[in-house]
Amino acid sequence: MSAGPYNYSYIFKYIIIGDMGVGKSCLLHQFTEKKFMADCPHTIGVEFGTRIIEVSGQKIKLQIWDTAGQERFRAVTRSYYRGAAGALMVYDITRRSTYNHLSSWLTDTRNLTNPSTVIFLIGNKCDLDAQRDVTYEEASKFAEENGLMFVEASAKTGDNVEEAFLETAKKIYQSIQDGRLDLNAAESGVQHKPSQPGRNNLSNDQQGNKDNCAC
Amino acid sequence: MESSDSDNFESADEDFEFEKFEKGSNTTKHHHPVPKSDTAKAAILIPKAPPSTDVNQNKKETSESETLTPEIVNSDKSKSEGSLIKDDEGNKQYQTKAVPQLEVAAKDTVKHDVEIEACDNSRGSNVTGDAQDPDDDSENLWNEGEGWGVDDESDNTAIPNVQGKEKMEASPKTAPIEEDAWSNEGWEIWESDSKEIMIPNPAKTDNQSNLDPKWKGWSNWGVSSILSTATQSVSTLTSSVSQGLSTVASTIESSIGAPEPAELALSNRAEKKSLPAEITSSDHNNKNSMGFGLSNIGSLVSGVSKLVESTSTKVISGGLDTLETIGKKTMEVIQEGDPGLKKKRAFLNLEGEKPVLSQVLREAKEKAEQENKARQEKHFAKKVNYESIFDDHQGLVHLEALEMLSKQCDMKLQLLFESSSGDALMEIQETLAQVKELCELPNEEDEEQLSLEELKERLASAVKELDVNITYDRLISMWEETECWLNNVNLSICDENELHQQAVETLAQLTAIAVEQFHKAGELLLIKDHHSTADEADSLVQLTTTLTSLIGIAASKFSDKMNCKAVGDSNKESVNSLITNIFYEAANSSSYIQDAFQLLVPVIEMGAV
């Protein structure tokens, strides 16, 4: 086991939301494993994924909460929005109903996260253009009206998946640089690890040992 | 109960009023008791809100009041209950919160009111004393009032008269309010107050209507000086109240209006002039024996005093309205951007109580990671870190999610507490107590050696009983592999550090899976339609004890191997410290599992209520 995975300076919490079957878990899987999961089981409550990315030379660990889309889990998943730095709101471009429900998902997101949370709208399954039910223009207009970032992606082909996750991270990182996002706020969804190798090593070492011995 | 005397007296009075009301009940209904219910509300709520009032306690008290009411007020049941329930649902929340801060202001207002009267007339000081003295019982108040009546006969000015009557009739109302606000003695006081506040109303309403025709006649009296003095006194009253809270002035002015007090004074005086002698007796009647033979005079007196009383009630309730407004405003500010105060409540109730486990773990993990970095730089072998492995297996984030779920349930239960009362509340409390009892973990069990088969069986039966779709297959297969590894490990190749690392990894992984499945169980329990709380609790207790004993078994198996390593090893001390560390991490693992179980308790409770 190498120290590599722990070598990051920020943790961002993401939450993926949207109707059942729009491909939330598949997007996550594509992003973390770079693979398409053909028959993905229904998510129960919430599942997690992590990946470390790099933004402006900073290593950032994305802690992604992939929520269940089923209506019966709605109350449960509402508990999980809190403290998300990024929210990926997903609909299926081949099913209009999933697009129509976006306003309800958006309301939940706005109510349950903080104002600095970056909301990214993803129109999934763009590989199925022949069955398209929602035009790009329409969704783009909706995103613009609501101040959302927007992209059409495909969890199957991997188109724009990486971009959606990375753009969100960039926007969050920008907010941190601008000072719009307060790192010290409990619900910012960002954890900063001000680890500076070579400093305080000794004291840390001693403390660590002490902790291990004291029961 | 502060005085049994006053109690007896009041119940006698109550009987009378009740009877009277029965007689007159079909005569009139048009004089509605709104100001009264306001006063009642105030008397109930103001004293019940000491600065650090616990919401639950408040709740309990309110429910108590509701159970009391029907016994006290029979004929007036619907009215009084209605007002109580209304303020229970609608206003209770902000009143209980707002009043503590405003209590001082409330006192000031009422005090001013009283003090002005004290300046205006000689007898006033006595009355004021009554009103302010919390230990004074109602009988004294009445006597004082009676005295007033007598004095009035020789007194030619209308103002003291008005105020005297006002005080006499109003004191049973004003006094309790102040009493309670100041002495904060609790429900015993209120209990007696409630009788006075709610019962006399219908009877007096009755008299009021009888009186109405006579008013026109008296208005021809035209004693302008009296009229202006009366107006003046009312305005003094008004301004004195407004001194504390400027809004009150407008409230009173709009609710009373200038002519009414004037008319009031006029009529009162007229009554005194024409019936000087009877007043004392009728007053006396009012107090003791009014049940029989109510003369027209008697009804005049009480009718007029009713008016005065309602005026003073309006002043008081006007003040209370203002307090209400301020309270509402305060609440609005507090609630801004936080509907239902969910966040703040959570912050105050929950976050203060328990440290957030996932946070503690995360910090520990980060510290260890930093430490590792340092070690690496010094070319030390990387030390395995429990928290990092636990996090790698999503244990940390599942724990965090479970915490959020648990907190959400806690808040919902809290809201349920606040929105229910009486029997329903009792029932909820009982249920929750039962759930807590069911969820008590047995004390440290003896280290039992579970075989793989026993482990499978126990987990399977527990999961079956829980009746949600979770599985410990992953945990079982992992443990299977570990046992296999332990049985086949070649101790001559594997050094103690590798053994130690394997042990810590195993413990962290087992715990991560256990926590994950607890989290899943929590989610599934919340969406389950039918709950068998006893089974759920029993199953989760069973799971918890099984999993913690598995942790114990894992730790002892690894330390056995370590001990083999220690025999004949020159490095005995370091091996022993590694063994100690394994048991330390095992103890941690068990407590994480138990904590995760505790986080599920509110979830089970949600299912039960």
Short mmCIF file of N, CA and C in Angstrom, two decimals, chain B residues 104-187:
data_model
loop_
_atom_site.label_atom_id
_atom_site.label_comp_id
_atom_site.label_asym_id
_atom_site.label_seq_id
_atom_site.Cartn_x
_atom_site.Cartn_y
_atom_site.Cartn_z
N VAL B 104 -39.52 40.76 30.76
CA VAL B 104 -39.26 42.01 31.45
C VAL B 104 -40.15 43.10 30.90
N ALA B 105 -40.22 43.15 29.60
CA ALA B 105 -41.04 44.15 28.96
C ALA B 105 -42.49 44.00 29.39
N ALA B 106 -42.93 42.77 29.46
CA ALA B 106 -44.30 42.50 29.85
C ALA B 106 -44.55 43.03 31.25
N LYS B 107 -43.64 42.77 32.12
CA LYS B 107 -43.79 43.21 33.49
C LYS B 107 -43.89 44.73 33.53
N ASP B 108 -43.03 45.35 32.79
CA ASP B 108 -43.01 46.80 32.77
C ASP B 108 -44.36 47.36 32.37
N THR B 109 -44.88 46.80 31.34
CA THR B 109 -46.14 47.30 30.81
C THR B 109 -47.22 47.20 31.87
N VAL B 110 -47.36 46.05 32.41
CA VAL B 110 -48.42 45.85 33.37
C VAL B 110 -48.20 46.72 34.60
N LYS B 111 -46.99 46.84 34.98
CA LYS B 111 -46.66 47.63 36.15
C LYS B 111 -47.08 49.07 35.95
N HIS B 112 -46.76 49.58 34.80
CA HIS B 112 -47.11 50.96 34.48
C HIS B 112 -48.59 51.15 34.64
N ASP B 113 -49.29 50.29 34.05
CA ASP B 113 -50.73 50.29 34.10
C ASP B 113 -51.17 50.43 35.54
N VAL B 114 -50.63 49.63 36.37
CA VAL B 114 -51.03 49.61 37.76
C VAL B 114 -50.57 50.86 38.48
N GLU B 115 -49.39 51.29 38.18
CA GLU B 115 -48.84 52.43 38.90
C GLU B 115 -49.61 53.71 38.64
N ILE B 116 -50.04 53.86 37.44
CA ILE B 116 -50.80 55.05 37.09
C ILE B 116 -52.02 55.13 37.97
N GLU B 117 -52.67 54.06 38.14
CA GLU B 117 -53.85 54.05 38.98
C GLU B 117 -53.50 54.40 40.40
N ALA B 118 -52.38 53.93 40.81
CA ALA B 118 -51.94 54.21 42.16
C ALA B 118 -51.78 55.71 42.37
N CYS B 119 -51.30 56.40 41.38
CA CYS B 119 -51.13 57.84 41.49
C CYS B 119 -52.47 58.54 41.47
N ASP B 120 -53.38 58.01 40.74
CA ASP B 120 -54.64 58.71 40.50
C ASP B 120 -55.58 58.68 41.69
N ASN B 121 -55.46 57.74 42.49
CA ASN B 121 -56.39 57.71 43.61
C ASN B 121 -55.75 57.14 44.86
N SER B 122 -56.38 57.44 45.91
CA SER B 122 -55.77 57.09 47.19
C SER B 122 -55.83 55.59 47.47
N ARG B 123 -56.96 55.01 47.10
CA ARG B 123 -57.12 53.60 47.41
C ARG B 123 -56.31 52.71 46.46
N GLY B 124 -55.94 53.32 45.43
CA GLY B 124 -55.26 52.56 44.39
C GLY B 124 -54.07 51.78 44.88
N SER B 125 -53.36 52.37 45.81
CA SER B 125 -52.14 51.72 46.26
C SER B 125 -52.43 50.34 46.85
N ASN B 126 -53.52 50.27 47.52
CA ASN B 126 -53.89 48.97 48.08
C ASN B 126 -54.15 47.96 46.99
N VAL B 127 -54.89 48.42 46.03
CA VAL B 127 -55.23 47.51 44.94
C VAL B 127 -53.98 47.07 44.21
N THR B 128 -53.15 48.06 44.01
CA THR B 128 -51.90 47.74 43.33
C THR B 128 -51.14 46.68 44.10
N GLY B 129 -51.14 46.93 45.37
CA GLY B 129 -50.43 45.96 46.21
C GLY B 129 -50.99 44.56 46.01
N ASP B 130 -52.28 44.50 45.93
CA ASP B 130 -52.90 43.20 45.71
C ASP B 130 -52.45 42.58 44.41
N ALA B 131 -52.51 43.43 43.42
CA ALA B 131 -52.21 42.91 42.10
C ALA B 131 -50.78 42.41 42.02
N GLN B 132 -49.93 43.07 42.76
CA GLN B 132 -48.53 42.71 42.61
C GLN B 132 -48.10 41.61 43.56
N ASP B 133 -48.84 41.49 44.60
CA ASP B 133 -48.39 40.53 45.59
C ASP B 133 -48.77 39.12 45.17
N PRO B 134 -47.79 38.33 44.91
CA PRO B 134 -48.10 36.99 44.44
C PRO B 134 -48.69 36.11 45.53
N ASP B 135 -48.49 36.47 46.75
CA ASP B 135 -48.97 35.59 47.83
C ASP B 135 -50.39 35.91 48.25
N ASP B 136 -50.87 36.99 47.75
CA ASP B 136 -52.22 37.39 48.12
C ASP B 136 -53.22 36.45 47.48
N ASP B 137 -54.17 35.99 48.27
CA ASP B 137 -55.13 35.11 47.61
C ASP B 137 -56.32 35.90 47.09
N SER B 138 -57.10 35.24 46.32
CA SER B 138 -58.16 35.92 45.60
C SER B 138 -59.21 36.53 46.53
N GLU B 139 -59.43 35.93 47.65
CA GLU B 139 -60.45 36.43 48.56
C GLU B 139 -60.13 37.85 48.97
N ASN B 140 -58.87 38.06 49.24
CA ASN B 140 -58.46 39.40 49.61
C ASN B 140 -58.71 40.39 48.49
N LEU B 141 -58.47 39.94 47.33
CA LEU B 141 -58.68 40.81 46.19
C LEU B 141 -60.13 41.23 46.12
N TRP B 142 -60.94 40.27 46.34
CA TRP B 142 -62.37 40.56 46.28
C TRP B 142 -62.77 41.51 47.39
N ASN B 143 -62.26 41.27 48.55
CA ASN B 143 -62.59 42.14 49.66
C ASN B 143 -62.16 43.57 49.38
N GLU B 144 -61.01 43.66 48.84
CA GLU B 144 -60.50 44.96 48.48
C GLU B 144 -61.47 45.65 47.55
N GLY B 145 -61.91 44.91 46.61
CA GLY B 145 -62.86 45.43 45.63
C GLY B 145 -64.14 45.86 46.32
N GLU B 146 -64.53 45.09 47.24
CA GLU B 146 -65.76 45.39 47.97
C GLU B 146 -65.62 46.71 48.69
N GLY B 147 -64.52 46.85 49.31
CA GLY B 147 -64.22 48.10 49.98
C GLY B 147 -64.34 49.29 49.04
N TRP B 148 -63.90 49.06 47.91
CA TRP B 148 -63.99 50.10 46.89
C TRP B 148 -65.42 50.56 46.68
N GLY B 149 -66.23 49.60 46.53
CA GLY B 149 -67.63 49.91 46.30
C GLY B 149 -68.15 50.85 47.37
N VAL B 150 -67.83 50.58 48.59
CA VAL B 150 -68.29 51.39 49.70
C VAL B 150 -67.70 52.78 49.59
N ASP B 151 -66.46 52.84 49.36
CA ASP B 151 -65.79 54.12 49.25
C ASP B 151 -66.39 54.98 48.16
N ASP B 152 -66.76 54.37 47.13
CA ASP B 152 -67.25 55.09 45.98
C ASP B 152 -68.48 55.92 46.30
N GLU B 153 -69.21 55.43 47.22
CA GLU B 153 -70.46 56.12 47.54
C GLU B 153 -70.19 57.56 47.95
N SER B 154 -69.14 57.74 48.71
CA SER B 154 -68.85 59.08 49.17
C SER B 154 -67.93 59.82 48.20
N ASP B 155 -67.41 59.12 47.34
CA ASP B 155 -66.47 59.73 46.39
C ASP B 155 -67.22 60.30 45.21
N ASN B 156 -66.90 61.52 44.86
CA ASN B 156 -67.68 62.15 43.80
C ASN B 156 -67.01 62.14 42.44
N THR B 157 -65.79 61.78 42.39
CA THR B 157 -65.15 61.75 41.07
C THR B 157 -65.36 60.39 40.42
N ALA B 158 -65.43 60.49 39.15
CA ALA B 158 -65.73 59.26 38.42
C ALA B 158 -64.51 58.36 38.22
N ILE B 159 -63.38 58.99 38.16
CA ILE B 159 -62.21 58.20 37.77
C ILE B 159 -61.87 57.10 38.76
N PRO B 160 -61.75 57.47 40.01
CA PRO B 160 -61.41 56.38 40.94
C PRO B 160 -62.46 55.28 40.85
N ASN B 161 -63.64 55.74 40.65
CA ASN B 161 -64.73 54.81 40.53
C ASN B 161 -64.48 53.81 39.42
N VAL B 162 -64.21 54.37 38.29
CA VAL B 162 -63.94 53.51 37.14
C VAL B 162 -62.79 52.58 37.45
N GLN B 163 -61.79 53.19 37.97
CA GLN B 163 -60.61 52.37 38.18
C GLN B 163 -60.81 51.39 39.31
N GLY B 164 -61.55 51.85 40.25
CA GLY B 164 -61.83 50.93 41.34
C GLY B 164 -62.56 49.71 40.85
N LYS B 165 -63.58 49.98 40.10
CA LYS B 165 -64.33 48.84 39.59
C LYS B 165 -63.47 48.00 38.68
N GLU B 166 -62.75 48.72 37.91
CA GLU B 166 -61.90 48.01 36.99
C GLU B 166 -60.97 47.08 37.74
N LYS B 167 -60.40 47.66 38.77
CA LYS B 167 -59.44 46.89 39.53
C LYS B 167 -60.12 45.73 40.21
N MET B 168 -61.26 46.05 40.77
CA MET B 168 -61.96 45.04 41.53
C MET B 168 -62.28 43.82 40.67
N GLU B 169 -62.81 44.13 39.50
CA GLU B 169 -63.18 43.01 38.65
C GLU B 169 -61.96 42.43 37.93
N ALA B 170 -61.08 43.30 37.65
CA ALA B 170 -59.98 42.85 36.82
C ALA B 170 -58.89 42.14 37.60
N SER B 171 -58.84 42.47 38.87
CA SER B 171 -57.70 41.91 39.60
C SER B 171 -57.59 40.38 39.57
N PRO B 172 -58.69 39.69 39.63
CA PRO B 172 -58.52 38.23 39.51
C PRO B 172 -57.82 37.86 38.20
N LYS B 173 -57.97 38.74 37.25
CA LYS B 173 -57.29 38.45 35.98
C LYS B 173 -55.86 38.98 35.95
N THR B 174 -55.76 40.25 36.30
CA THR B 174 -54.42 40.83 36.18
C THR B 174 -53.48 40.22 37.20
N ALA B 175 -54.02 40.07 38.39
CA ALA B 175 -53.14 39.54 39.42
C ALA B 175 -52.48 38.21 39.04
N PRO B 176 -53.26 37.26 38.60
CA PRO B 176 -52.61 35.98 38.25
C PRO B 176 -51.54 36.15 37.19
N ILE B 177 -51.78 37.01 36.26
CA ILE B 177 -50.79 37.17 35.20
C ILE B 177 -49.49 37.65 35.79
N GLU B 178 -49.63 38.68 36.60
CA GLU B 178 -48.41 39.23 37.17
C GLU B 178 -47.79 38.23 38.14
N GLU B 179 -48.68 37.70 38.93
CA GLU B 179 -48.23 36.70 39.89
C GLU B 179 -47.33 35.67 39.24
N ASP B 180 -47.88 35.11 38.19
CA ASP B 180 -47.17 34.01 37.55
C ASP B 180 -45.90 34.50 36.88
N ALA B 181 -46.05 35.63 36.24
CA ALA B 181 -44.88 36.12 35.54
C ALA B 181 -43.75 36.36 36.53
N TRP B 182 -44.11 36.78 37.72
CA TRP B 182 -43.06 37.13 38.67
C TRP B 182 -42.61 35.96 39.50
N SER B 183 -43.61 35.25 39.98
CA SER B 183 -43.22 34.21 40.92
C SER B 183 -42.83 32.92 40.19
N ASN B 184 -43.38 32.78 39.01
CA ASN B 184 -43.00 31.63 38.21
C ASN B 184 -43.24 30.33 38.97
N GLU B 185 -44.36 30.28 39.63
CA GLU B 185 -44.54 29.14 40.51
C GLU B 185 -45.08 27.90 39.85
N GLY B 186 -45.56 28.06 38.64
CA GLY B 186 -45.95 26.85 37.91
C GLY B 186 -47.43 26.63 37.86
N TRP B 187 -47.79 25.39 37.74
CA TRP B 187 -49.14 25.08 37.34
C TRP B 187 -50.18 25.20 38.42
#
